[in-house]
Structure formats: structure tokens, C-alpha cells
PDB file of C-alpha atoms and ligand atoms in Angstrom:
ATOM      1  CA  MET A 208     147.982 135.911  72.132  1.00 63.00           C
ATOM      2  CA  THR A 209     145.940 139.006  72.995  1.00 80.00           C
ATOM      3  CA  ARG A 210     144.535 138.726  76.472  1.00 92.00           C
ATOM      4  CA  ALA A 211     140.786 139.243  76.642  1.00 96.00           C
ATOM      5  CA  ILE A 212     139.708 142.060  78.922  1.00 98.00           C
ATOM      6  CA  PHE A 213     136.797 141.605  81.295  1.00 98.00           C
ATOM      7  CA  ALA A 214     136.067 145.044  82.715  1.00 98.00           C
ATOM      8  CA  ALA A 215     133.556 145.695  85.494  1.00 98.00           C
ATOM      9  CA  ASN A 216     132.052 149.186  85.682  1.00 98.00           C
ATOM     10  CA  TRP A 217     130.308 149.397  89.024  1.00 98.00           C
ATOM     11  CA  LYS A 218     129.152 152.988  88.483  1.00 98.00           C
ATOM     12  CA  LEU A 219     127.828 154.484  91.734  1.00 98.00           C
ATOM     13  CA  ASN A 220     127.535 151.155  93.565  1.00 98.00           C
ATOM     14  CA  HIS A 221     129.531 149.388  96.305  1.00 98.00           C
ATOM     15  CA  GLY A 222     131.188 151.320  99.102  1.00 98.00           C
ATOM     16  CA  PRO A 223     134.617 150.242 100.372  1.00 98.00           C
ATOM     17  CA  ALA A 224     133.363 147.295 102.457  1.00 98.00           C
ATOM     18  CA  ALA A 225     131.184 145.754  99.724  1.00 98.00           C
ATOM     19  CA  ALA A 226     133.767 146.474  97.017  1.00 98.00           C
ATOM     20  CA  GLY A 227     136.617 144.807  98.901  1.00 98.00           C
ATOM     21  CA  ALA A 228     134.461 141.806  99.792  1.00 98.00           C
ATOM     22  CA  LEU A 229     133.309 141.321  96.185  1.00 98.00           C
ATOM     23  CA  VAL A 230     136.847 141.388  94.770  1.00 98.00           C
ATOM     24  CA  ARG A 231     138.110 139.005  97.458  1.00 98.00           C
ATOM     25  CA  GLU A 232     135.306 136.563  96.694  1.00 98.00           C
ATOM     26  CA  VAL A 233     135.778 136.741  92.924  1.00 98.00           C
ATOM     27  CA  LEU A 234     139.538 136.231  93.112  1.00 98.00           C
ATOM     28  CA  ALA A 235     139.209 133.368  95.585  1.00 98.00           C
ATOM     29  CA  ARG A 236     136.867 131.581  93.174  1.00 98.00           C
ATOM     30  CA  PHE A 237     138.692 132.365  89.917  1.00 98.00           C
ATOM     31  CA  GLN A 238     142.215 131.119  89.274  1.00 96.00           C
ATOM     32  CA  PRO A 239     144.473 133.228  87.006  1.00 96.00           C
ATOM     33  CA  ARG A 240     144.361 132.304  83.318  1.00 96.00           C
ATOM     34  CA  ALA A 241     146.892 133.426  80.729  1.00 94.00           C
ATOM     35  CA  ASP A 242     144.202 134.325  78.189  1.00 95.00           C
ATOM     36  CA  ARG A 243     142.261 136.919  80.189  1.00 97.00           C
ATOM     37  CA  GLU A 244     142.465 139.766  82.648  1.00 97.00           C
ATOM     38  CA  GLN A 245     139.946 141.526  84.879  1.00 98.00           C
ATOM     39  CA  ILE A 246     139.683 145.239  85.532  1.00 98.00           C
ATOM     40  CA  PHE A 247     137.463 146.603  88.294  1.00 98.00           C
ATOM     41  CA  PHE A 248     136.177 150.171  88.075  1.00 98.00           C
ATOM     42  CA  PRO A 249     134.732 150.898  91.536  1.00 98.00           C
ATOM     43  CA  PRO A 250     133.547 154.313  92.719  1.00 98.00           C
ATOM     44  CA  ALA A 251     136.674 156.351  93.529  1.00 98.00           C
ATOM     45  CA  LEU A 252     136.017 156.164  97.273  1.00 98.00           C
ATOM     46  CA  SER A 253     136.222 152.362  97.092  1.00 98.00           C
ATOM     47  CA  LEU A 254     139.420 152.231  95.014  1.00 98.00           C
ATOM     48  CA  GLY A 255     141.697 151.712  98.029  1.00 98.00           C
ATOM     49  CA  ALA A 256     139.641 148.764  99.265  1.00 98.00           C
ATOM     50  CA  VAL A 257     139.722 147.172  95.803  1.00 98.00           C
ATOM     51  CA  VAL A 258     143.467 147.669  95.391  1.00 98.00           C
ATOM     52  CA  GLU A 259     144.022 146.047  98.773  1.00 98.00           C
ATOM     53  CA  ALA A 260     141.751 143.127  97.847  1.00 98.00           C
ATOM     54  CA  LEU A 261     143.684 142.553  94.590  1.00 98.00           C
ATOM     55  CA  ALA A 262     146.596 141.515  96.807  1.00 93.00           C
ATOM     56  CA  GLY A 263     149.045 141.717  93.930  1.00 90.00           C
ATOM     57  CA  ARG A 264     147.140 139.388  91.565  1.00 96.00           C
ATOM     58  CA  ARG A 265     148.805 139.824  88.155  1.00 95.00           C
ATOM     59  CA  ASP A 266     145.624 139.044  86.207  1.00 97.00           C
ATOM     60  CA  ALA A 267     143.502 141.710  87.863  1.00 98.00           C
ATOM     61  CA  ALA A 268     143.667 145.493  88.098  1.00 98.00           C
ATOM     62  CA  ALA A 269     141.711 148.491  89.294  1.00 98.00           C
ATOM     63  CA  GLY A 270     140.764 151.764  87.680  1.00 98.00           C
ATOM     64  CA  VAL A 271     138.747 154.922  88.164  1.00 98.00           C
ATOM     65  CA  GLN A 272     135.576 155.771  86.277  1.00 98.00           C
ATOM     66  CA  HIS A 273     136.419 159.412  85.713  1.00 97.00           C
ATOM     67  CA  VAL A 274     139.223 161.936  86.207  1.00 98.00           C
ATOM     68  CA  TYR A 275     139.571 165.666  85.763  1.00 98.00           C
ATOM     69  CA  TRP A 276     142.295 166.691  83.313  1.00 98.00           C
ATOM     70  CA  GLU A 277     144.222 168.974  85.678  1.00 98.00           C
ATOM     71  CA  PRO A 278     146.640 167.123  87.982  1.00 98.00           C
ATOM     72  CA  LYS A 279     145.896 169.234  91.083  1.00 98.00           C
ATOM     73  CA  GLY A 280     144.728 172.610  92.298  1.00 98.00           C
ATOM     74  CA  ALA A 281     141.571 174.503  93.173  1.00 98.00           C
ATOM     75  CA  PHE A 282     139.043 172.076  91.652  1.00 98.00           C
ATOM     76  CA  THR A 283     136.790 171.167  94.561  1.00 98.00           C
ATOM     77  CA  GLY A 284     135.270 167.719  94.268  1.00 97.00           C
ATOM     78  CA  GLU A 285     137.423 166.488  91.403  1.00 98.00           C
ATOM     79  CA  ILE A 286     139.920 163.633  91.317  1.00 98.00           C
ATOM     80  CA  SER A 287     142.959 163.516  89.041  1.00 98.00           C
ATOM     81  CA  ALA A 288     144.900 160.887  87.157  1.00 98.00           C
ATOM     82  CA  PRO A 289     148.111 161.263  89.237  1.00 98.00           C
ATOM     83  CA  LEU A 290     146.117 160.861  92.469  1.00 98.00           C
ATOM     84  CA  ALA A 291     144.348 157.806  91.059  1.00 98.00           C
ATOM     85  CA  ALA A 292     147.732 156.333  90.129  1.00 98.00           C
ATOM     86  CA  GLU A 293     149.100 157.002  93.598  1.00 98.00           C
ATOM     87  CA  ALA A 294     146.048 155.253  95.079  1.00 98.00           C
ATOM     88  CA  GLY A 295     146.809 152.140  93.010  1.00 98.00           C
ATOM     89  CA  ALA A 296     144.710 152.555  89.880  1.00 98.00           C
ATOM     90  CA  THR A 297     146.299 151.462  86.618  1.00 98.00           C
ATOM     91  CA  TRP A 298     143.308 152.236  84.371  1.00 98.00           C
ATOM     92  CA  ALA A 299     140.806 155.041  83.855  1.00 98.00           C
ATOM     93  CA  LEU A 300     137.515 155.052  81.968  1.00 98.00           C
ATOM     94  CA  VAL A 301     137.091 158.132  79.821  1.00 98.00           C
ATOM     95  CA  GLY A 302     133.974 159.327  78.025  1.00 98.00           C
ATOM     96  CA  HIS A 303     131.508 156.804  79.411  1.00 98.00           C
ATOM     97  CA  SER A 304     128.085 157.571  77.959  1.00 97.00           C
ATOM     98  CA  GLU A 305     126.786 158.570  81.385  1.00 97.00           C
ATOM     99  CA  ARG A 306     129.557 161.169  81.630  1.00 98.00           C
ATOM    100  CA  ARG A 307     128.727 162.392  78.131  1.00 98.00           C
ATOM    101  CA  HIS A 308     124.944 162.413  78.376  1.00 96.00           C
ATOM    102  CA  LYS A 309     124.213 162.956  82.085  1.00 97.00           C
ATOM    103  CA  PHE A 310     127.126 165.288  82.879  1.00 97.00           C
ATOM    104  CA  GLY A 311     127.550 166.997  79.514  1.00 97.00           C
ATOM    105  CA  GLU A 312     131.114 165.851  78.830  1.00 98.00           C
ATOM    106  CA  THR A 313     132.221 166.929  75.343  1.00 98.00           C
ATOM    107  CA  ASP A 314     134.520 165.216  72.847  1.00 98.00           C
ATOM    108  CA  GLU A 315     137.088 167.927  73.502  1.00 97.00           C
ATOM    109  CA  GLU A 316     136.969 167.219  77.255  1.00 98.00           C
ATOM    110  CA  THR A 317     137.362 163.480  76.715  1.00 98.00           C
ATOM    111  CA  GLY A 318     140.479 164.298  74.675  1.00 98.00           C
ATOM    112  CA  ARG A 319     141.958 166.318  77.534  1.00 98.00           C
ATOM    113  CA  LYS A 320     141.186 163.503  79.954  1.00 98.00           C
ATOM    114  CA  VAL A 321     142.766 160.815  77.760  1.00 98.00           C
ATOM    115  CA  ARG A 322     145.953 162.914  77.552  1.00 98.00           C
ATOM    116  CA  ALA A 323     145.962 163.456  81.337  1.00 98.00           C
ATOM    117  CA  VAL A 324     145.460 159.739  81.954  1.00 98.00           C
ATOM    118  CA  LEU A 325     148.346 158.800  79.663  1.00 98.00           C
ATOM    119  CA  ALA A 326     150.581 161.481  81.182  1.00 98.00           C
ATOM    120  CA  ALA A 327     149.999 159.931  84.622  1.00 98.00           C
ATOM    121  CA  GLY A 328     151.024 156.505  83.322  1.00 98.00           C
ATOM    122  CA  LEU A 329     147.532 155.027  83.475  1.00 98.00           C
ATOM    123  CA  ALA A 330     145.896 153.124  80.641  1.00 98.00           C
ATOM    124  CA  PRO A 331     142.816 154.890  79.239  1.00 98.00           C
ATOM    125  CA  MET A 332     139.680 152.994  78.247  1.00 98.00           C
ATOM    126  CA  LEU A 333     137.857 155.370  75.924  1.00 98.00           C
ATOM    127  CA  CYS A 334     134.121 154.691  75.605  1.00 98.00           C
ATOM    128  CA  VAL A 335     132.288 155.570  72.408  1.00 98.00           C
ATOM    129  CA  GLY A 336     128.779 154.831  71.191  1.00 98.00           C
ATOM    130  CA  GLU A 337     125.737 156.198  69.461  1.00 97.00           C
ATOM    131  CA  LEU A 338     122.268 157.090  70.738  1.00 97.00           C
ATOM    132  CA  LEU A 339     119.236 155.177  69.446  1.00 95.00           C
ATOM    133  CA  GLU A 340     118.113 158.091  67.282  1.00 96.00           C
ATOM    134  CA  GLU A 341     121.600 158.355  65.804  1.00 97.00           C
ATOM    135  CA  ARG A 342     121.564 154.648  64.925  1.00 96.00           C
ATOM    136  CA  ARG A 343     118.092 154.967  63.401  1.00 95.00           C
ATOM    137  CA  ALA A 344     119.295 157.909  61.334  1.00 97.00           C
ATOM    138  CA  GLY A 345     122.192 155.812  59.996  1.00 97.00           C
ATOM    139  CA  ARG A 346     124.738 157.989  61.794  1.00 98.00           C
ATOM    140  CA  THR A 347     126.451 155.348  63.966  1.00 97.00           C
ATOM    141  CA  GLU A 348     129.744 155.395  62.082  1.00 97.00           C
ATOM    142  CA  GLU A 349     129.892 159.190  61.930  1.00 98.00           C
ATOM    143  CA  VAL A 350     129.231 159.537  65.689  1.00 98.00           C
ATOM    144  CA  VAL A 351     131.731 156.873  66.719  1.00 98.00           C
ATOM    145  CA  LEU A 352     134.448 158.313  64.471  1.00 98.00           C
ATOM    146  CA  ARG A 353     133.783 161.828  65.776  1.00 98.00           C
ATOM    147  CA  GLN A 354     134.119 160.580  69.380  1.00 98.00           C
ATOM    148  CA  LEU A 355     137.320 158.695  68.509  1.00 98.00           C
ATOM    149  CA  THR A 356     138.837 161.684  66.751  1.00 97.00           C
ATOM    150  CA  GLY A 357     137.969 163.975  69.673  1.00 97.00           C
ATOM    151  CA  GLY A 358     139.065 161.532  72.351  1.00 97.00           C
ATOM    152  CA  LEU A 359     142.383 160.745  70.722  1.00 96.00           C
ATOM    153  CA  ALA A 360     143.162 164.229  69.409  1.00 93.00           C
ATOM    154  CA  GLY A 361     146.754 165.342  69.726  1.00 92.00           C
ATOM    155  CA  LEU A 362     148.165 161.889  70.467  1.00 96.00           C
ATOM    156  CA  ASP A 363     151.040 160.454  68.482  1.00 96.00           C
ATOM    157  CA  ALA A 364     150.800 156.935  67.093  1.00 96.00           C
ATOM    158  CA  ALA A 365     152.598 155.313  70.046  1.00 96.00           C
ATOM    159  CA  ALA A 366     150.280 156.983  72.581  1.00 96.00           C
ATOM    160  CA  THR A 367     147.196 156.078  70.544  1.00 97.00           C
ATOM    161  CA  ALA A 368     148.300 152.440  70.640  1.00 96.00           C
ATOM    162  CA  ARG A 369     148.057 152.499  74.462  1.00 96.00           C
ATOM    163  CA  VAL A 370     144.333 153.285  74.395  1.00 97.00           C
ATOM    164  CA  VAL A 371     141.708 150.564  74.695  1.00 98.00           C
ATOM    165  CA  VAL A 372     138.390 151.504  73.100  1.00 98.00           C
ATOM    166  CA  ALA A 373     135.063 150.281  74.440  1.00 98.00           C
ATOM    167  CA  TYR A 374     132.185 150.431  71.984  1.00 98.00           C
ATOM    168  CA  GLU A 375     129.039 150.924  74.018  1.00 98.00           C
ATOM    169  CA  PRO A 376     125.897 151.794  72.069  1.00 97.00           C
ATOM    170  CA  VAL A 377     123.942 154.041  74.427  1.00 96.00           C
ATOM    171  CA  TRP A 378     120.645 152.289  73.670  1.00 95.00           C
ATOM    172  CA  ALA A 379     122.148 149.010  74.942  1.00 96.00           C
ATOM    173  CA  ILE A 380     123.421 150.310  78.286  1.00 94.00           C
ATOM    174  CA  GLY A 381     121.360 149.150  81.234  1.00 93.00           C
ATOM    175  CA  THR A 382     118.408 148.289  78.989  1.00 94.00           C
ATOM    176  CA  GLY A 383     118.685 144.516  78.696  1.00 93.00           C
ATOM    177  CA  VAL A 384     118.898 144.960  74.899  1.00 92.00           C
ATOM    178  CA  ASN A 385     122.407 144.134  73.730  1.00 91.00           C
ATOM    179  CA  ALA A 386     123.772 144.764  70.249  1.00 92.00           C
ATOM    180  CA  THR A 387     123.935 141.534  68.270  1.00 96.00           C
ATOM    181  CA  PRO A 388     127.462 140.136  67.918  1.00 96.00           C
ATOM    182  CA  ALA A 389     127.315 140.977  64.192  1.00 96.00           C
ATOM    183  CA  ASP A 390     126.192 144.576  64.764  1.00 96.00           C
ATOM    184  CA  ALA A 391     128.877 145.095  67.414  1.00 97.00           C
ATOM    185  CA  ALA A 392     131.508 143.560  65.125  1.00 97.00           C
ATOM    186  CA  ALA A 393     130.566 145.895  62.271  1.00 97.00           C
ATOM    187  CA  VAL A 394     131.207 148.964  64.435  1.00 98.00           C
ATOM    188  CA  HIS A 395     134.394 147.377  65.827  1.00 98.00           C
ATOM    189  CA  ARG A 396     135.703 147.048  62.269  1.00 97.00           C
ATOM    190  CA  THR A 397     135.096 150.748  61.686  1.00 97.00           C
ATOM    191  CA  ILE A 398     136.952 151.603  64.901  1.00 98.00           C
ATOM    192  CA  ARG A 399     139.756 149.184  64.056  1.00 97.00           C
ATOM    193  CA  ARG A 400     140.266 150.715  60.615  1.00 96.00           C
ATOM    194  CA  TRP A 401     140.525 154.191  62.127  1.00 96.00           C
ATOM    195  CA  LEU A 402     142.967 152.987  64.773  1.00 97.00           C
ATOM    196  CA  ALA A 403     145.061 151.127  62.211  1.00 95.00           C
ATOM    197  CA  ASP A 404     145.581 154.446  60.415  1.00 95.00           C
ATOM    198  CA  HIS A 405     146.631 156.204  63.627  1.00 95.00           C
ATOM    199  CA  THR A 406     148.851 153.640  65.381  1.00 95.00           C
ATOM    200  CA  PRO A 407     152.290 152.200  64.533  1.00 94.00           C
ATOM    201  CA  PRO A 408     152.300 149.514  61.817  1.00 94.00           C
ATOM    202  CA  GLY A 409     151.644 146.072  63.236  1.00 91.00           C
ATOM    203  CA  SER A 410     149.913 147.165  66.439  1.00 90.00           C
ATOM    204  CA  ARG A 411     146.538 145.593  67.060  1.00 90.00           C
ATOM    205  CA  ALA A 412     144.105 147.645  69.088  1.00 91.00           C
ATOM    206  CA  ARG A 413     142.016 146.040  71.778  1.00 95.00           C
ATOM    207  CA  ILE A 414     138.338 146.915  71.338  1.00 98.00           C
ATOM    208  CA  LEU A 415     135.712 145.896  73.870  1.00 98.00           C
ATOM    209  CA  TYR A 416     131.945 145.744  73.624  1.00 97.00           C
ATOM    210  CA  GLY A 417     129.675 146.998  76.394  1.00 98.00           C
ATOM    211  CA  GLY A 418     125.909 147.295  76.807  1.00 97.00           C
ATOM    212  CA  SER A 419     123.727 144.747  78.612  1.00 96.00           C
ATOM    213  CA  VAL A 420     126.406 142.043  78.628  1.00 97.00           C
ATOM    214  CA  SER A 421     125.116 139.163  80.767  1.00 97.00           C
ATOM    215  CA  PRO A 422     126.003 135.557  81.630  1.00 97.00           C
ATOM    216  CA  GLU A 423     123.418 134.557  79.004  1.00 97.00           C
ATOM    217  CA  ASN A 424     124.826 136.514  76.055  1.00 97.00           C
ATOM    218  CA  ALA A 425     128.562 136.663  76.894  1.00 97.00           C
ATOM    219  CA  ALA A 426     129.442 133.460  75.021  1.00 97.00           C
ATOM    220  CA  ALA A 427     127.821 134.593  71.769  1.00 96.00           C
ATOM    221  CA  LEU A 428     129.400 138.038  71.997  1.00 97.00           C
ATOM    222  CA  LEU A 429     132.865 136.739  72.864  1.00 96.00           C
ATOM    223  CA  ALA A 430     132.730 134.162  70.071  1.00 95.00           C
ATOM    224  CA  GLU A 431     132.885 137.125  67.699  1.00 95.00           C
ATOM    225  CA  GLU A 432     136.502 137.568  66.525  1.00 94.00           C
ATOM    226  CA  GLU A 433     136.275 141.350  66.617  1.00 95.00           C
ATOM    227  CA  LEU A 434     135.565 141.512  70.346  1.00 97.00           C
ATOM    228  CA  ASP A 435     138.669 141.622  72.531  1.00 97.00           C
ATOM    229  CA  GLY A 436     136.619 141.686  75.686  1.00 97.00           C
ATOM    230  CA  VAL A 437     133.613 143.180  77.402  1.00 98.00           C
ATOM    231  CA  LEU A 438     132.787 146.145  79.619  1.00 98.00           C
ATOM    232  CA  VAL A 439     130.018 145.133  81.991  1.00 98.00           C
ATOM    233  CA  GLY A 440     127.806 147.238  84.249  1.00 98.00           C
ATOM    234  CA  GLY A 441     124.813 145.626  85.968  1.00 98.00           C
ATOM    235  CA  ALA A 442     125.979 142.015  85.638  1.00 98.00           C
ATOM    236  CA  SER A 443     129.331 142.840  87.256  1.00 98.00           C
ATOM    237  CA  LEU A 444     127.808 143.873  90.572  1.00 98.00           C
ATOM    238  CA  LYS A 445     127.376 140.375  92.028  1.00 98.00           C
ATOM    239  CA  ALA A 446     129.962 137.605  92.290  1.00 98.00           C
ATOM    240  CA  GLU A 447     127.698 134.941  90.812  1.00 98.00           C
ATOM    241  CA  SER A 448     126.919 136.675  87.512  1.00 98.00           C
ATOM    242  CA  TRP A 449     130.401 138.207  87.157  1.00 98.00           C
ATOM    243  CA  LEU A 450     132.057 134.805  87.645  1.00 98.00           C
ATOM    244  CA  ARG A 451     129.842 133.285  84.970  1.00 98.00           C
ATOM    245  CA  ILE A 452     130.929 136.029  82.573  1.00 98.00           C
ATOM    246  CA  ILE A 453     134.681 135.822  83.281  1.00 98.00           C
ATOM    247  CA  GLU A 454     134.539 132.040  82.926  1.00 97.00           C
ATOM    248  CA  THR A 455     133.074 132.300  79.411  1.00 96.00           C
ATOM    249  CA  ALA A 456     134.891 129.949  77.049  1.00 91.00           C
ATOM    250  CA  ARG A 457     136.393 131.430  73.886  1.00 87.00           C
ATOM    251  CA  PRO A 458     136.739 128.444  71.560  1.00 77.00           C
ATOM    252  CA  GLY A 459     139.557 128.714  69.070  1.00 71.00           C
ATOM    253  CA  ARG A 460     141.104 131.819  70.642  1.00 71.00           C
TER     254      ARG A 460
HETATM  255  P1  PGA B 548     125.356 147.558  81.479  1.00 93.47           P
HETATM  256  O1  PGA B 548     126.373 148.817  81.538  1.00 93.47           O
HETATM  257  O2  PGA B 548     126.206 146.324  81.365  1.00 93.47           O
HETATM  258  O3  PGA B 548     124.589 147.631  82.771  1.00 93.47           O
HETATM  259  O4  PGA B 548     124.502 147.754  80.276  1.00 93.47           O
HETATM  260  C1  PGA B 548     127.520 148.857  80.746  1.00 93.47           C
HETATM  261  C2  PGA B 548     128.256 150.152  80.976  1.00 93.47           C
HETATM  262  O5  PGA B 548     127.609 151.183  81.191  1.00 93.47           O
HETATM  263  O6  PGA B 548     129.510 150.203  80.933  1.00 93.47           O
END
């Protein structure tokens, strides 16, 4: 059985005190289940508090939202994958649309970051997704494949198989307008075909959907076979809505 991934991207929200308290509350109210895991992506300054709050729970993990590709050196303000690992992270987001579109991160840079994350022994979650004008122009597939190719450049098949991809259409992020399960699944199939050609025979990639996932739409999205989990921003910030999402039933899975 593939475990479903419920990933919480808190973006620039929750300092150490709030972050630790939220994870403690969520874990106290949610008993481990074999069919799912949670990953919290707090701001880097709150990582330590989250790792402490995980208290060794096997079904939950922590990650960073961003790393620089160099491991150390004269790079004022940056954080690196080895330092994140030392601080207890086991995951790193790479190429989130806010990094790409608000901070100008390129496909080539996401590729360097994915390689740095893997080299440090962390699991990368590579985010891809098209802008509204790209979707309207019928370019969704081209954009997503370009981001995949750039983000996974230079990896051998075994390394590629360690990457989880999150499909997050930019027009759905933080807007309250989610992709329909069918539209998300169509893009997932494109991603899955590409990954099947670049990973060892028999490996099945885990592909998440993100973009305005909420307690109201999580069941319909997760009923879609193609979705191996969700990456959630706004609705992951409070215990109540996050718990409703992670408790979503997945009939027949
Ligand atoms: P959202 O954000 O759930 O608030 O749309 C998702 C994300 O940016 O990862």
C-alpha cells in the first residue's frame, strides 16, 4: 500500500511557539494510521520547535520550505540542506510557485536544489504548476514537463524515484479555486508518464495535488486514484481544518 501524504506548507506563518503548539495539538488528536503520513513545512526558524513536538512519531515528519544549493560558506541569509538535516528535517520543498514567481527561482536553480537536497539525505518535494495564462493558452503540459525536466536534470533513475512531485497550478494557490479532481488527475497522468520513463521499472511515483485544498474539497480530490496526497497551505494553519483534512476517508484505497 502506498501511504498517502498530507503535507502542510505554513509559508511565512507560525513562529516557534505557535508551531510547536499546533503540532502537539494535532498529534494528540490524531492517532497514527498505516495508510497516511503527515509532513509539516514550518518556517525554518520554527523547525526545531516542530521537530521537538513530533516527539518521535513515526507517521509525522518535518521539512524546510527552501534551501540554497551550496552546503555552507559565505552566503549570508541562506540555509542549506545539510543544516536542515542536522536540525531534524527529513524533507525539503523545492520550486514552490512562490519561490519561482515571487523570488525568481529558475528551473535550473530548482535542479541544483533537488540535487543538494538528495545529497544531504533529505527527500525532495518538487512543486510544479502552470500560470492561468499558460493554462488558457493550452500550455499546461509543456510547462509542467519543462519544470520536471529542469528540476530533475542530472539525476539517475534511482535518485529520480526518491522525489515526490506536487502538482500545484498557480491559479489555484491561495485563491479558493481548486482544480477539479479530473483536471488535476489529467496533469498527474502526464507527470506519471514522464516519471515512469525516468525511474527504475516497477517504481510508482507519489504525486500530490496542491492549490486551495480545504476540508470541504479534500474528500473529492482524494477519491481520485491519481492523487497520492495533498499539499495544503491556508487550511493547514489551524488544528481544526487540518484535522478534518487528515481524517479524510479514502474509500477503496
Ligand atoms: P493553498 O496553498 O492551500 O493556500 O492554496 C498551497 C501551497 O501553496 O502549497
